[in-house]
Amino acid sequence: MPVTIKDVAREAGVSISTVSKILNDVPGISEPTRQRVEEVMSRLDYAPNSRAAGLARKSSRCIAFLADLDESEPYTNPHLFDIMCGVQEALCAKGYSFMLLDAMQSDLEKMVLSRVFDGIIVHGGALTRPVYQLLINRKFPHIVIGHPSDTRLNWVDTDNALGGRIAFEHLLDCGCRDIAFLGALETDDISNERLAGFRRALSDSGCECRSEWIIHTDGSLGAGREAALRLLTGSPRPQAVICSSNLLAYAFALAAGELDVDLPGEVQFITFDRYPYSSLITPEPTLVQIDVRDMGRAAAKQLLHALKKPELRVQTYTTLPSLIAGKSTIKRQT
Amino acid sequence: MPVTIKDVAREAGVSISTVSKILNDVPGISEPTRQRVEEVMSRLDYAPNSRAAGLARKSSRCIAFLADLDESEPYTNPHLFDIMCGVQEALCAKGYSFMLLDAMQSDLEKMVLSRVFDGIIVHGGALTRPVYQLLINRKFPHIVIGHPSDTRLNWVDTDNALGGRIAFEHLLDCGCRDIAFLGALETDDISNERLAGFRRALSDSGCECRSEWIIHTDGSLGAGREAALRLLTGSPRPQAVICSSNLLAYAFALAAGELDVDLPGEVQFITFDRYPYSSLITPEPTLVQIDVRDMGRAAAKQLLHALKKPELRVQTYTTLPSLIAGKSTIKRQT
DNA sequence: CTGAAAGCGCTTACAG
DNA sequence: CTGAAAGCGCTTACAG
């Protein structure tokens, strides 16, 4: 039988109201009383029952995180885990707890109706039609991670287009003007946004955009290598290549090695994200890094904020991408 | 104002006791009553308030998962995420929810006292002294993932020694008798257990164990490559190498490539785990795979079981390792 | 088979 | 500054 608020009250010679007020930092308690009660609480190892408090308070101080937890996910998408960690961290700092839900498995509607959590953060990959309906119809507090097409939802995202621009501008700084883009599938949103940012920056700066230097692959190692071989043996050859993913950068470096093309002496390259493969790439790649953990933190903070002001609209890019200089780019002599 | 059990009772013309019994599948309700009440529940979109139910029932139906959520963790340890997914899956299937806790951040003792969750699964890396004390002193329901040195705790783990044995036996089947082991730090438990299993199997089968073929590295790419170069240029040269990690296997294949050693024609190799790097290794490695997601499931089930029988001791290896044949091993002509 | 009542352990007006 | 009381929304003996 755990110790309850009654035990504390009795032991301290006060009412349970007083104990409760001290627990919740309600002002208007005399200092001697507060001290006495706090002494008793710690002596008895008292902590308030969270369910009872939640019932009375009508809030669980718990936020759910909904994601696809496929078999393959942990290995192919470490970023998802990192986002989660960021969310967890920011919630914990505010006294909230973090509940993980699998999109495929959980009866989300029932959990929402049961008020198991006060709000939900939905990873873009798990935003199915029913989830969408639920959020809209029940006006349930939420943040989507990843820019959804429907603007009635609240969301945060990383600015991939800006990432593409930053990659371009760095190469420009290095003296490159003939720049190719090695991308993934045309249906890959992230790759496309990076490409779009690159293109816009390209035209802003008055550089020429050769269509044969914009390449879409299926994102695989094999396809990346072949595309890289074509780029490197084509004429004219670009001075630099933006690889839209880590794996494509790996493929690119592999192809350059086969052709004995010196990186970055003859051709420079840049990619995105430090993981999972950049540590295996030679030369160590310069990359545009996005702190997705920080985006997770931002999502959590925004959601907690929205809990107070339900009418608040959150639709924003968080956490600017930053450049991490490696050895795959270098200032060219002019 | 959400709909409550009272609303359902009124609308169905029964008492709240009756509704509650139907909710909890308590036997002794007439079929017509049950049907009427269930119709009302679904018409009103009713789901019982989980906090109120938990308060009355004195259980949260929630299990915590404690892990180190370092910045680097998501990228260096995808297995942790996979274990979590397994735990989540098994809990969800039993109507429990999954709460994620960071070892560095959360006030675990307070949460335990507040009865936020009914039990906890502790990832080995997060089993610090205070956590240990808490579990023992409060007799709190728990499962540790990874074999702790103190036997008063409940735990599950994978059988890494068996993995080492399986790797060895496969190579033996392929006709190799001169087998080296390329390991990580001498303080790396997993690597050591694999090594121990290998050694035992080696002596069981009467093969010779050359001490210069047991190599400890710091587990890095560079150290792995150097050790591999030494092994491959040494005399006598082993017929096969067991690489205790994915990265070491990558390093080994790299070194063989540099020396133009044909894999698996001249030397065979085998490693553990499919991720994160095996897809980048040429030839595609044969590997001993451990389904850590399944271990997560097992941990969750054991913990739920232990909730009913607090005196139950769980100390067991779950989920046998299995061999996945690749192209880095091959039956030798004899 | 059904229901009235006590109780789970808190919070929050409200009165003093 | 402090406390009595109502209430949060369920479950669970217990009585009928």
XYZ file of C-alpha atoms (C1' of nucleotides) in Angstrom:
700
model
C 0.000 0.000 0.000
C 1.787 3.089 -1.250
C 1.714 6.343 0.670
C -1.009 8.785 -0.358
C -1.748 12.434 0.064
C -3.793 11.555 3.140
C -0.809 10.008 4.861
C 1.243 13.094 4.200
C -1.537 15.390 5.423
C -2.034 13.443 8.630
C 1.675 13.207 9.343
C 2.166 16.911 8.755
C -0.966 17.946 10.607
C -2.562 19.769 7.676
C -5.402 19.132 5.249
C -4.958 17.385 1.946
C -5.853 20.640 0.195
C -2.750 22.175 1.641
C -0.592 19.297 0.550
C -2.062 19.461 -2.923
C -1.361 23.158 -3.176
C 2.244 22.605 -2.225
C 2.491 19.841 -4.762
C 1.238 22.153 -7.476
C 3.075 25.281 -6.427
C -0.117 27.142 -5.741
C 0.813 30.445 -4.091
C -0.486 31.353 -0.678
C 1.116 28.804 1.607
C 3.081 29.995 4.609
C 6.724 29.157 4.551
C 6.726 27.124 7.804
C 3.834 24.973 6.590
C 5.463 24.386 3.218
C 8.705 23.320 4.833
C 7.036 20.974 7.253
C 4.985 19.337 4.537
C 7.928 19.018 2.195
C 9.961 17.402 4.921
C 7.208 14.862 5.478
C 6.853 14.188 1.753
C 10.469 13.383 1.312
C 10.644 11.405 4.554
C 7.750 9.235 3.442
C 9.021 8.974 -0.150
C 5.799 10.412 -1.341
C 4.985 11.125 -4.957
C 1.436 11.867 -6.060
C -0.399 9.153 -7.951
C -0.262 10.305 -11.535
C -3.546 8.752 -12.571
C -5.484 10.297 -9.719
C -3.927 13.667 -10.420
C -4.620 13.294 -14.115
C -8.214 12.372 -13.505
C -8.828 15.365 -11.316
C -6.854 17.654 -13.598
C -8.362 16.218 -16.796
C -5.035 15.827 -18.484
C -2.557 13.014 -18.805
C 0.599 15.063 -19.311
C 1.413 12.496 -21.937
C 2.009 12.958 -25.660
C 1.848 10.187 -28.231
C 4.238 9.759 -31.137
C 2.835 7.927 -34.124
C 5.158 6.313 -36.635
C 5.508 3.380 -38.944
C 7.470 0.796 -37.032
C 8.118 -1.590 -39.901
C 10.691 -4.306 -39.587
C 13.013 -2.406 -41.866
C 12.507 1.033 -40.386
C 15.087 0.914 -37.580
C 17.845 0.129 -40.040
C 16.887 2.193 -43.028
C 15.673 5.254 -41.195
C 17.835 6.152 -38.209
C 16.523 9.692 -38.525
C 13.142 8.576 -37.306
C 14.713 7.362 -34.099
C 16.619 10.596 -33.721
C 13.456 12.654 -34.150
C 11.800 10.538 -31.480
C 14.663 11.166 -29.113
C 14.297 14.886 -29.635
C 10.590 14.737 -28.943
C 11.161 12.627 -25.863
C 13.780 15.013 -24.576
C 11.684 18.147 -24.945
C 8.616 16.490 -23.442
C 10.506 15.141 -20.475
C 11.966 18.568 -19.801
C 8.430 19.889 -19.471
C 7.195 17.085 -17.247
C 5.376 15.276 -20.011
C 5.803 11.656 -20.882
C 6.309 10.129 -24.279
C 4.224 7.265 -25.625
C 5.183 5.413 -28.765
C 2.461 4.190 -31.123
C 2.707 2.084 -34.236
C 0.582 3.325 -37.102
C -0.192 -0.170 -38.290
C -1.211 -1.591 -35.016
C -2.827 0.795 -32.602
C -6.478 1.702 -32.504
C -5.757 5.373 -32.552
C -9.358 6.503 -32.416
C -10.045 4.518 -29.295
C -6.955 5.884 -27.590
C -7.929 9.420 -28.477
C -11.424 8.878 -27.101
C -9.991 7.339 -23.955
C -7.874 10.421 -23.485
C -4.738 8.379 -22.993
C -2.689 11.337 -24.168
C -3.260 15.055 -24.511
C -1.869 15.427 -27.997
C -0.063 13.579 -30.733
C 2.971 14.025 -32.933
C 2.597 12.231 -36.240
C 5.606 11.286 -38.271
C 4.876 12.090 -41.905
C 5.193 8.489 -43.022
C 2.358 7.486 -40.725
C -0.100 10.138 -41.817
C -2.720 7.972 -43.467
C -6.171 9.083 -44.471
C -7.895 7.772 -41.298
C -5.307 9.464 -39.103
C -5.839 12.670 -40.989
C -9.628 12.444 -40.599
C -9.299 11.775 -36.915
C -7.130 14.823 -36.301
C -9.436 17.102 -38.255
C -12.777 15.746 -37.082
C -11.912 15.543 -33.426
C -9.894 18.742 -33.555
C -7.258 16.784 -31.707
C -4.065 18.637 -30.736
C -1.319 17.486 -33.076
C 1.825 18.288 -34.981
C 2.790 16.492 -38.167
C 6.486 16.077 -38.851
C 6.912 16.651 -42.535
C 4.969 19.082 -44.638
C 1.548 17.550 -45.413
C -0.312 18.569 -48.527
C -3.391 19.560 -46.561
C -2.962 22.919 -44.945
C -5.507 22.390 -42.211
C -2.967 20.387 -40.246
C -0.263 21.768 -38.018
C 3.226 20.751 -39.010
C 6.937 21.325 -38.731
C 9.527 20.233 -41.248
C 13.116 20.700 -42.240
C 13.826 23.049 -45.073
C 15.239 20.714 -47.661
C 15.098 23.327 -50.367
C 17.309 25.549 -48.279
C 19.621 22.574 -47.868
C 19.891 22.325 -51.633
C 20.636 26.015 -51.837
C 23.320 25.819 -49.183
C 24.994 22.943 -51.000
C 24.999 24.936 -54.198
C 26.304 28.106 -52.607
C 29.143 26.249 -50.959
C 30.208 24.790 -54.282
C 29.944 28.219 -55.841
C 32.194 29.547 -53.084
C 34.636 26.833 -53.961
C 34.758 28.171 -57.466
C 32.503 25.652 -59.201
C 29.918 26.812 -61.696
C 29.223 23.625 -63.611
C 27.305 21.626 -61.076
C 25.362 18.398 -61.450
C 22.696 16.934 -59.202
C 22.576 13.221 -58.527
C 19.108 12.524 -57.137
C 16.882 9.683 -56.060
C 13.482 8.746 -57.493
C 11.365 11.497 -58.947
C 8.806 10.545 -56.331
C 11.216 11.063 -53.457
C 10.027 14.260 -51.777
C 13.202 14.993 -49.911
C 15.394 14.556 -52.957
C 13.039 16.710 -54.990
C 12.966 19.524 -52.487
C 16.736 19.588 -52.399
C 16.763 19.646 -56.155
C 14.245 22.475 -56.271
C 16.324 24.536 -53.865
C 19.409 23.867 -55.915
C 17.690 24.915 -59.142
C 16.356 28.107 -57.695
C 19.749 29.048 -56.300
C 21.315 28.163 -59.620
C 19.078 30.492 -61.565
C 19.359 33.198 -58.891
C 23.082 33.205 -59.409
C 22.833 33.188 -63.165
C 24.507 29.829 -63.625
C 23.426 27.637 -66.427
C 21.357 24.541 -65.738
C 22.130 21.668 -68.070
C 19.325 19.157 -68.090
C 21.700 16.225 -68.574
C 23.297 17.139 -65.261
C 20.088 16.622 -63.347
C 19.877 12.897 -62.839
C 17.207 10.819 -61.186
C 18.078 7.328 -60.056
C 16.196 4.826 -57.961
C 18.456 5.830 -55.092
C 20.223 2.478 -54.964
C 23.934 1.833 -54.861
C 23.991 0.252 -58.313
C 21.962 2.931 -60.031
C 23.937 5.634 -58.292
C 27.197 4.154 -59.459
C 26.067 3.927 -63.073
C 24.756 7.455 -63.092
C 28.006 8.633 -61.553
C 30.039 6.814 -64.196
C 28.021 8.506 -66.909
C 28.449 11.920 -65.335
C 32.167 11.476 -64.900
C 32.813 10.200 -68.411
C 30.377 12.586 -70.089
C 31.476 15.667 -71.908
C 31.544 18.287 -70.693
C 32.186 16.966 -67.236
C 30.722 18.924 -64.301
C 33.089 20.532 -61.839
C 31.040 19.381 -58.906
C 28.192 17.061 -58.011
C 25.507 17.360 -55.369
C 24.537 13.883 -54.189
C 21.043 13.951 -52.751
C 21.676 11.114 -50.310
C 24.420 9.485 -48.358
C 24.199 6.293 -50.336
C 24.400 8.153 -53.626
C 27.501 9.927 -52.387
C 28.996 6.565 -51.510
C 28.178 5.335 -55.005
C 29.650 8.463 -56.519
C 32.943 8.124 -54.673
C 33.076 4.471 -55.690
C 32.613 5.345 -59.348
C 35.252 8.060 -59.172
C 37.639 5.542 -57.669
C 37.031 3.133 -60.516
C 37.745 5.837 -63.059
C 40.726 7.174 -61.146
C 39.133 10.571 -60.982
C 40.708 12.605 -58.235
C 38.268 13.860 -55.602
C 38.162 16.765 -54.996
C 41.041 17.722 -57.319
C 39.222 17.028 -60.552
C 35.649 16.888 -59.380
C 34.188 18.053 -56.065
C 31.112 16.647 -54.394
C 28.825 17.358 -51.512
C 26.017 15.424 -49.881
C 23.444 15.578 -47.096
C 23.417 14.052 -43.625
C 26.256 12.513 -41.740
C 24.572 9.137 -41.452
C 24.482 6.320 -42.101
C 27.330 6.046 -44.580
C 29.394 9.199 -44.653
C 32.070 7.721 -42.397
C 32.758 5.081 -45.045
C 33.226 7.546 -47.867
C 36.663 8.607 -49.073
C 37.400 11.469 -49.166
C 35.383 12.406 -46.139
C 32.475 14.294 -47.640
C 31.484 17.878 -47.088
C 27.851 17.765 -46.170
C 24.743 19.707 -45.371
C 23.589 18.468 -42.037
C 20.130 18.774 -40.587
C 19.679 18.336 -36.902
C 16.508 16.293 -36.945
C 16.675 15.759 -33.204
C 16.259 19.466 -32.854
C 13.268 19.321 -35.150
C 11.786 16.716 -32.812
C 12.344 19.072 -29.909
C 10.699 21.888 -31.810
C 7.698 19.735 -32.655
C 7.228 18.833 -29.014
C 7.489 22.409 -27.843
C 5.043 23.601 -30.463
C 2.558 20.938 -29.502
C 2.754 21.762 -25.812
C 2.239 25.353 -26.769
C -0.770 24.460 -28.885
C -2.271 22.610 -25.937
C -2.789 25.965 -24.197
C -3.953 27.780 -27.305
C -5.925 25.308 -29.374
C -6.544 27.843 -32.112
C -2.812 28.294 -32.685
C -1.608 27.445 -36.163
C 1.847 25.924 -36.405
C 3.179 25.558 -39.911
C 6.838 26.172 -40.049
C 10.287 25.036 -40.979
C 12.524 24.509 -37.992
C 16.212 23.969 -37.513
C 18.201 25.400 -40.383
C 20.560 23.071 -42.215
C 24.217 23.758 -41.598
C 27.313 23.070 -43.602
C 29.937 20.693 -42.297
C 33.132 21.048 -44.258
C 34.844 17.822 -45.209
C 37.523 16.974 -47.720
C 35.381 16.484 -50.782
C 35.245 20.194 -51.582
C 38.025 22.714 -51.790
C 38.559 26.291 -52.966
C 39.646 26.147 -56.577
C 42.398 28.374 -57.878
C 40.930 30.902 -60.284
C -17.282 17.530 -22.614
C -16.604 13.960 -23.663
C -19.153 11.197 -23.192
C -18.843 9.225 -19.955
C -20.069 5.962 -18.591
C -23.027 7.807 -17.094
C -24.182 9.010 -20.480
C -24.036 5.499 -21.825
C -25.906 4.105 -18.820
C -28.665 6.689 -19.052
C -29.061 6.289 -22.796
C -29.214 2.502 -22.507
C -31.435 2.506 -19.441
C -29.075 0.544 -17.231
C -26.781 1.281 -14.308
C -23.168 2.239 -14.718
C -22.194 -1.031 -13.041
C -23.705 -2.876 -15.918
C -21.905 -0.764 -18.474
C -18.654 -1.296 -16.633
C -19.133 -5.041 -16.597
C -19.702 -5.061 -20.310
C -16.626 -2.940 -20.806
C -14.549 -5.415 -18.846
C -16.081 -8.605 -20.166
C -17.365 -9.599 -16.762
C -19.616 -12.645 -17.240
C -23.228 -12.608 -16.140
C -24.806 -10.050 -18.442
C -27.860 -11.026 -20.466
C -27.363 -10.996 -24.183
C -30.100 -8.424 -24.929
C -28.675 -5.998 -22.377
C -25.175 -6.416 -23.714
C -26.288 -5.755 -27.247
C -28.276 -2.688 -26.329
C -25.414 -1.209 -24.350
C -22.864 -1.953 -27.024
C -25.051 -0.310 -29.613
C -25.243 2.805 -27.454
C -21.508 2.817 -26.843
C -20.666 2.747 -30.485
C -23.400 5.228 -31.376
C -22.059 7.705 -28.837
C -18.424 7.006 -29.753
C -17.777 6.066 -26.190
C -14.445 4.853 -24.875
C -13.762 4.660 -21.147
C -11.479 7.283 -19.659
C -8.222 5.475 -19.206
C -7.092 7.439 -16.174
C -10.314 6.897 -14.299
C -10.229 3.208 -15.113
C -6.607 3.011 -14.107
C -7.242 4.755 -10.833
C -10.043 2.416 -9.897
C -8.164 -0.615 -11.143
C -4.854 0.479 -9.632
C -2.884 -0.164 -12.758
C -1.823 1.976 -15.660
C -1.528 -0.733 -18.315
C 1.611 1.066 -19.312
C 5.195 -0.192 -19.423
C 8.263 2.013 -19.505
C 11.340 1.402 -21.606
C 14.537 2.891 -20.254
C 17.471 3.488 -22.559
C 20.345 5.810 -23.209
C 19.154 8.252 -25.810
C 22.479 9.872 -26.585
C 22.905 12.025 -29.639
C 24.889 9.299 -31.322
C 22.698 6.386 -30.350
C 20.165 6.499 -33.193
C 22.915 6.238 -35.776
C 25.332 3.883 -34.128
C 22.831 1.533 -32.572
C 19.877 0.794 -34.823
C 19.390 -2.408 -32.855
C 18.201 -0.426 -29.886
C 15.426 1.027 -31.987
C 14.532 -2.404 -33.278
C 14.319 -3.822 -29.770
C 12.032 -0.954 -28.817
C 9.791 -1.704 -31.764
C 9.504 -5.298 -30.649
C 8.611 -4.268 -27.134
C 6.075 -1.774 -28.411
C 4.507 -4.367 -30.657
C 4.086 -7.007 -27.983
C 2.756 -4.519 -25.451
C 0.260 -3.042 -27.865
C -0.999 -6.508 -28.717
C -1.838 -7.012 -25.053
C -3.512 -3.642 -24.605
C -0.555 -2.059 -22.872
C 1.050 1.161 -23.873
C 4.721 1.897 -24.291
C 6.454 4.826 -22.661
C 9.982 5.830 -23.592
C 12.349 7.116 -20.910
C 15.828 8.512 -21.218
C 18.218 7.221 -18.607
C 20.070 10.522 -18.377
C 17.089 12.700 -17.982
C 14.136 11.179 -16.218
C 13.604 11.077 -12.494
C 12.945 7.384 -12.506
C 12.340 7.069 -8.799
C 9.656 9.697 -8.837
C 7.919 8.075 -11.769
C 7.992 4.711 -10.069
C 6.526 6.190 -6.890
C 3.866 7.974 -8.916
C 2.919 4.659 -10.471
C 3.063 6.091 -13.956
C 3.760 2.597 -15.278
C 3.287 -0.931 -13.991
C 6.707 -2.217 -14.914
C 9.879 -1.336 -16.742
C 12.143 -2.776 -19.381
C 15.698 -1.593 -18.992
C 18.088 -1.678 -21.903
C 21.419 -2.974 -20.654
C 23.267 0.209 -21.523
C 21.043 2.179 -19.176
C 21.412 -0.085 -16.162
C 23.268 2.236 -13.837
C 23.790 1.683 -10.155
C 20.844 3.871 -9.032
C 18.526 2.134 -11.473
C 19.680 -1.177 -10.167
C 19.088 -0.120 -6.561
C 15.649 1.130 -7.385
C 14.574 -2.113 -8.998
C 15.852 -4.200 -6.134
C 14.774 -2.005 -3.221
C 11.293 -1.304 -4.496
C 10.910 -4.795 -5.867
C 9.679 -3.118 -8.994
C 8.579 -5.372 -11.879
C 11.273 -5.255 -14.541
C 13.184 -7.023 -17.260
C 16.726 -6.091 -18.194
C 17.736 -6.577 -21.810
C 21.254 -7.894 -21.729
C 22.678 -10.232 -19.160
C 23.510 -8.212 -16.011
C 26.195 -9.400 -13.677
C 23.874 -9.361 -10.688
C 21.623 -12.356 -10.663
C 18.893 -10.844 -8.559
C 17.572 -9.063 -11.617
C 15.310 -10.513 -14.255
C 16.721 -10.437 -17.746
C 16.587 -11.694 -21.299
C 19.442 -11.619 -23.765
C 20.594 -12.962 -27.085
C 22.958 -15.872 -27.076
C 26.047 -14.346 -28.606
C 28.189 -17.324 -27.725
C 25.859 -19.530 -29.709
C 26.206 -17.059 -32.554
C 29.962 -17.533 -32.459
C 29.499 -21.262 -32.506
C 27.134 -21.140 -35.450
C 29.579 -19.008 -37.405
C 32.323 -21.510 -36.711
C 30.243 -24.533 -37.589
C 29.201 -23.026 -40.868
C 32.807 -22.414 -41.821
C 33.650 -25.942 -40.780
C 30.848 -27.183 -43.039
C 32.414 -25.193 -45.823
C 35.597 -27.144 -45.300
C 37.616 -24.585 -43.387
C 39.651 -25.619 -40.374
C 42.092 -22.744 -40.054
C 39.869 -19.995 -38.819
C 40.712 -16.570 -37.465
C 38.615 -14.239 -35.366
C 38.670 -10.504 -35.991
C 37.223 -8.915 -32.884
C 36.546 -5.557 -31.333
C 37.907 -4.238 -28.034
C 38.636 -6.711 -25.300
C 36.076 -4.822 -23.249
C 33.335 -5.292 -25.824
C 30.988 -7.833 -24.265
C 29.240 -8.837 -27.436
C 32.453 -9.384 -29.329
C 33.857 -11.363 -26.428
C 30.848 -13.627 -26.106
C 31.018 -14.396 -29.797
C 34.692 -15.140 -29.409
C 34.074 -17.386 -26.420
C 31.461 -19.360 -28.337
C 33.815 -19.686 -31.255
C 36.641 -20.921 -29.052
C 34.514 -23.487 -27.324
C 33.212 -24.819 -30.615
C 36.743 -24.850 -31.948
C 38.029 -26.997 -29.142
C 34.910 -29.190 -29.218
C 35.678 -30.033 -32.791
C 39.343 -30.609 -32.165
C 40.551 -27.781 -34.362
C 43.650 -25.962 -33.382
C 43.430 -22.445 -31.988
C 46.331 -20.264 -33.014
C 46.646 -17.292 -30.734
C 47.857 -15.023 -33.524
C 44.546 -15.633 -35.268
C 42.553 -14.166 -32.432
C 42.757 -10.443 -32.946
C 41.368 -7.625 -30.879
C 41.013 -4.227 -32.485
C 39.328 -1.063 -31.335
C 36.475 -1.964 -33.666
C 37.146 0.940 -36.030
C 37.441 0.837 -39.785
C 41.115 1.733 -39.745
C 42.125 -0.744 -37.086
C 40.040 -3.432 -38.735
C 41.726 -2.839 -42.060
C 45.208 -3.058 -40.581
C 44.433 -6.199 -38.668
C 42.930 -7.708 -41.809
C 46.019 -6.816 -43.828
C 48.190 -8.542 -41.252
C 46.014 -11.622 -41.218
C 45.949 -11.859 -44.986
C 49.661 -11.391 -45.459
C 50.672 -13.501 -42.474
C 51.903 -17.003 -42.793
C 50.213 -19.339 -42.524
C 47.134 -17.573 -43.756
C 43.783 -18.640 -42.297
C 41.240 -20.232 -44.596
C 38.442 -18.197 -43.114
C 37.816 -15.234 -40.846
C 34.995 -14.523 -38.448
C 34.446 -10.771 -38.254
C 32.757 -9.886 -34.994
C 30.992 -6.859 -36.383
C 29.599 -5.482 -39.572
C 32.147 -2.709 -39.727
C 35.017 -5.130 -39.235
C 33.672 -7.237 -42.079
C 33.595 -4.136 -44.236
C 37.189 -3.394 -43.286
C 38.169 -6.972 -43.991
C 36.653 -6.960 -47.472
C 38.370 -3.657 -48.151
C 41.743 -5.057 -47.147
C 41.240 -8.162 -49.250
C 40.432 -5.947 -52.204
C 43.637 -4.004 -51.736
C 45.658 -7.202 -51.662
C 43.733 -8.742 -54.555
C 42.790 -11.667 -52.392
C 39.807 -13.459 -53.875
C 36.816 -13.708 -51.542
C 35.652 -16.384 -50.969
C 37.929 -18.305 -53.363
C 41.094 -17.848 -51.345
C 39.704 -16.778 -48.004
C 36.157 -17.020 -46.740
C 34.573 -14.762 -44.163
C 31.446 -14.477 -42.120
C 30.024 -11.788 -39.908
C 27.093 -10.927 -37.652
C 23.995 -8.846 -38.279
C 22.647 -7.585 -41.538
C 22.919 -3.936 -40.530
C 24.128 -1.331 -40.900
C 26.793 -2.065 -43.461
C 26.394 -5.532 -44.894
C 24.688 -4.220 -48.023
C 27.840 -2.294 -48.908
C 30.160 -5.268 -48.593
C 31.369 -7.177 -51.632
C 30.937 -10.104 -51.811
C 27.638 -10.065 -50.011
C 28.536 -11.568 -46.653
C 27.217 -14.727 -45.087
C 26.064 -13.736 -41.651
C 24.685 -14.851 -38.344
C 21.572 -12.845 -37.797
C 19.839 -12.194 -34.504
C 16.290 -11.048 -34.515
C 16.511 -8.453 -31.790
C 12.987 -7.281 -32.442
C 11.869 -10.686 -31.376
C 13.933 -10.379 -28.236
C 12.073 -7.143 -27.534
C 8.793 -8.966 -27.937
C 9.968 -11.695 -25.602
C 11.029 -9.169 -22.975
C 7.616 -7.528 -23.078
C 5.773 -10.806 -22.775
C 7.915 -11.942 -19.895
C 7.355 -8.690 -18.075
C 3.583 -8.844 -18.489
C 3.767 -12.356 -17.222
C 5.810 -11.291 -14.223
C 3.189 -8.660 -13.418
C 0.789 -11.457 -12.474
C 3.366 -13.538 -10.682
C 5.761 -11.140 -8.975
C 7.877 -13.976 -7.616
C 8.576 -15.270 -11.114
C 12.234 -15.356 -12.102
C 13.027 -14.645 -15.721
C 16.612 -15.207 -16.719
C 16.890 -16.573 -20.166
C 18.270 -16.336 -23.659
C 15.626 -15.739 -26.276
C 15.541 -15.885 -30.038
C 18.210 -18.161 -31.419
C 20.628 -16.710 -33.965
C 20.153 -17.975 -37.495
C 22.490 -18.277 -40.428
C 21.861 -16.266 -43.574
C 23.940 -17.588 -46.428
C 25.630 -14.990 -48.591
C 28.436 -15.148 -51.085
C 31.372 -14.808 -48.743
C 31.434 -18.500 -47.865
C 31.329 -21.521 -50.121
C 31.833 -25.272 -49.853
C 35.473 -26.006 -50.571
C 36.505 -28.936 -52.734
C 38.272 -31.503 -50.591
C -28.966 -10.932 -14.066
C -28.814 -5.926 -12.271
C -27.861 -1.893 -9.404
C -26.619 1.175 -5.198
C -22.710 2.463 -2.916
C -18.054 2.845 -1.551
C -13.705 3.824 -3.011
C -9.477 4.760 -6.048
C -6.224 9.547 -4.845
C -6.047 13.464 -6.404
C -7.580 19.020 -7.767
C -10.269 22.977 -7.404
C -13.586 26.311 -6.391
C -15.334 28.185 -2.239
C -15.879 29.569 2.528
C -13.727 31.123 6.526
C -3.230 31.342 5.030
C -6.040 26.874 5.639
C -9.584 23.333 5.147
C -14.261 20.963 4.106
C -16.484 19.326 0.284
C -17.574 18.243 -4.315
C -16.061 16.112 -8.214
C -13.001 13.735 -11.826
C -14.988 8.725 -14.225
C -14.260 4.608 -13.506
C -14.203 -0.632 -10.778
C -15.556 -3.796 -7.473
C -17.459 -6.124 -3.709
C -22.042 -6.727 -2.080
C -27.014 -7.025 -1.824
C -31.103 -8.205 -4.043
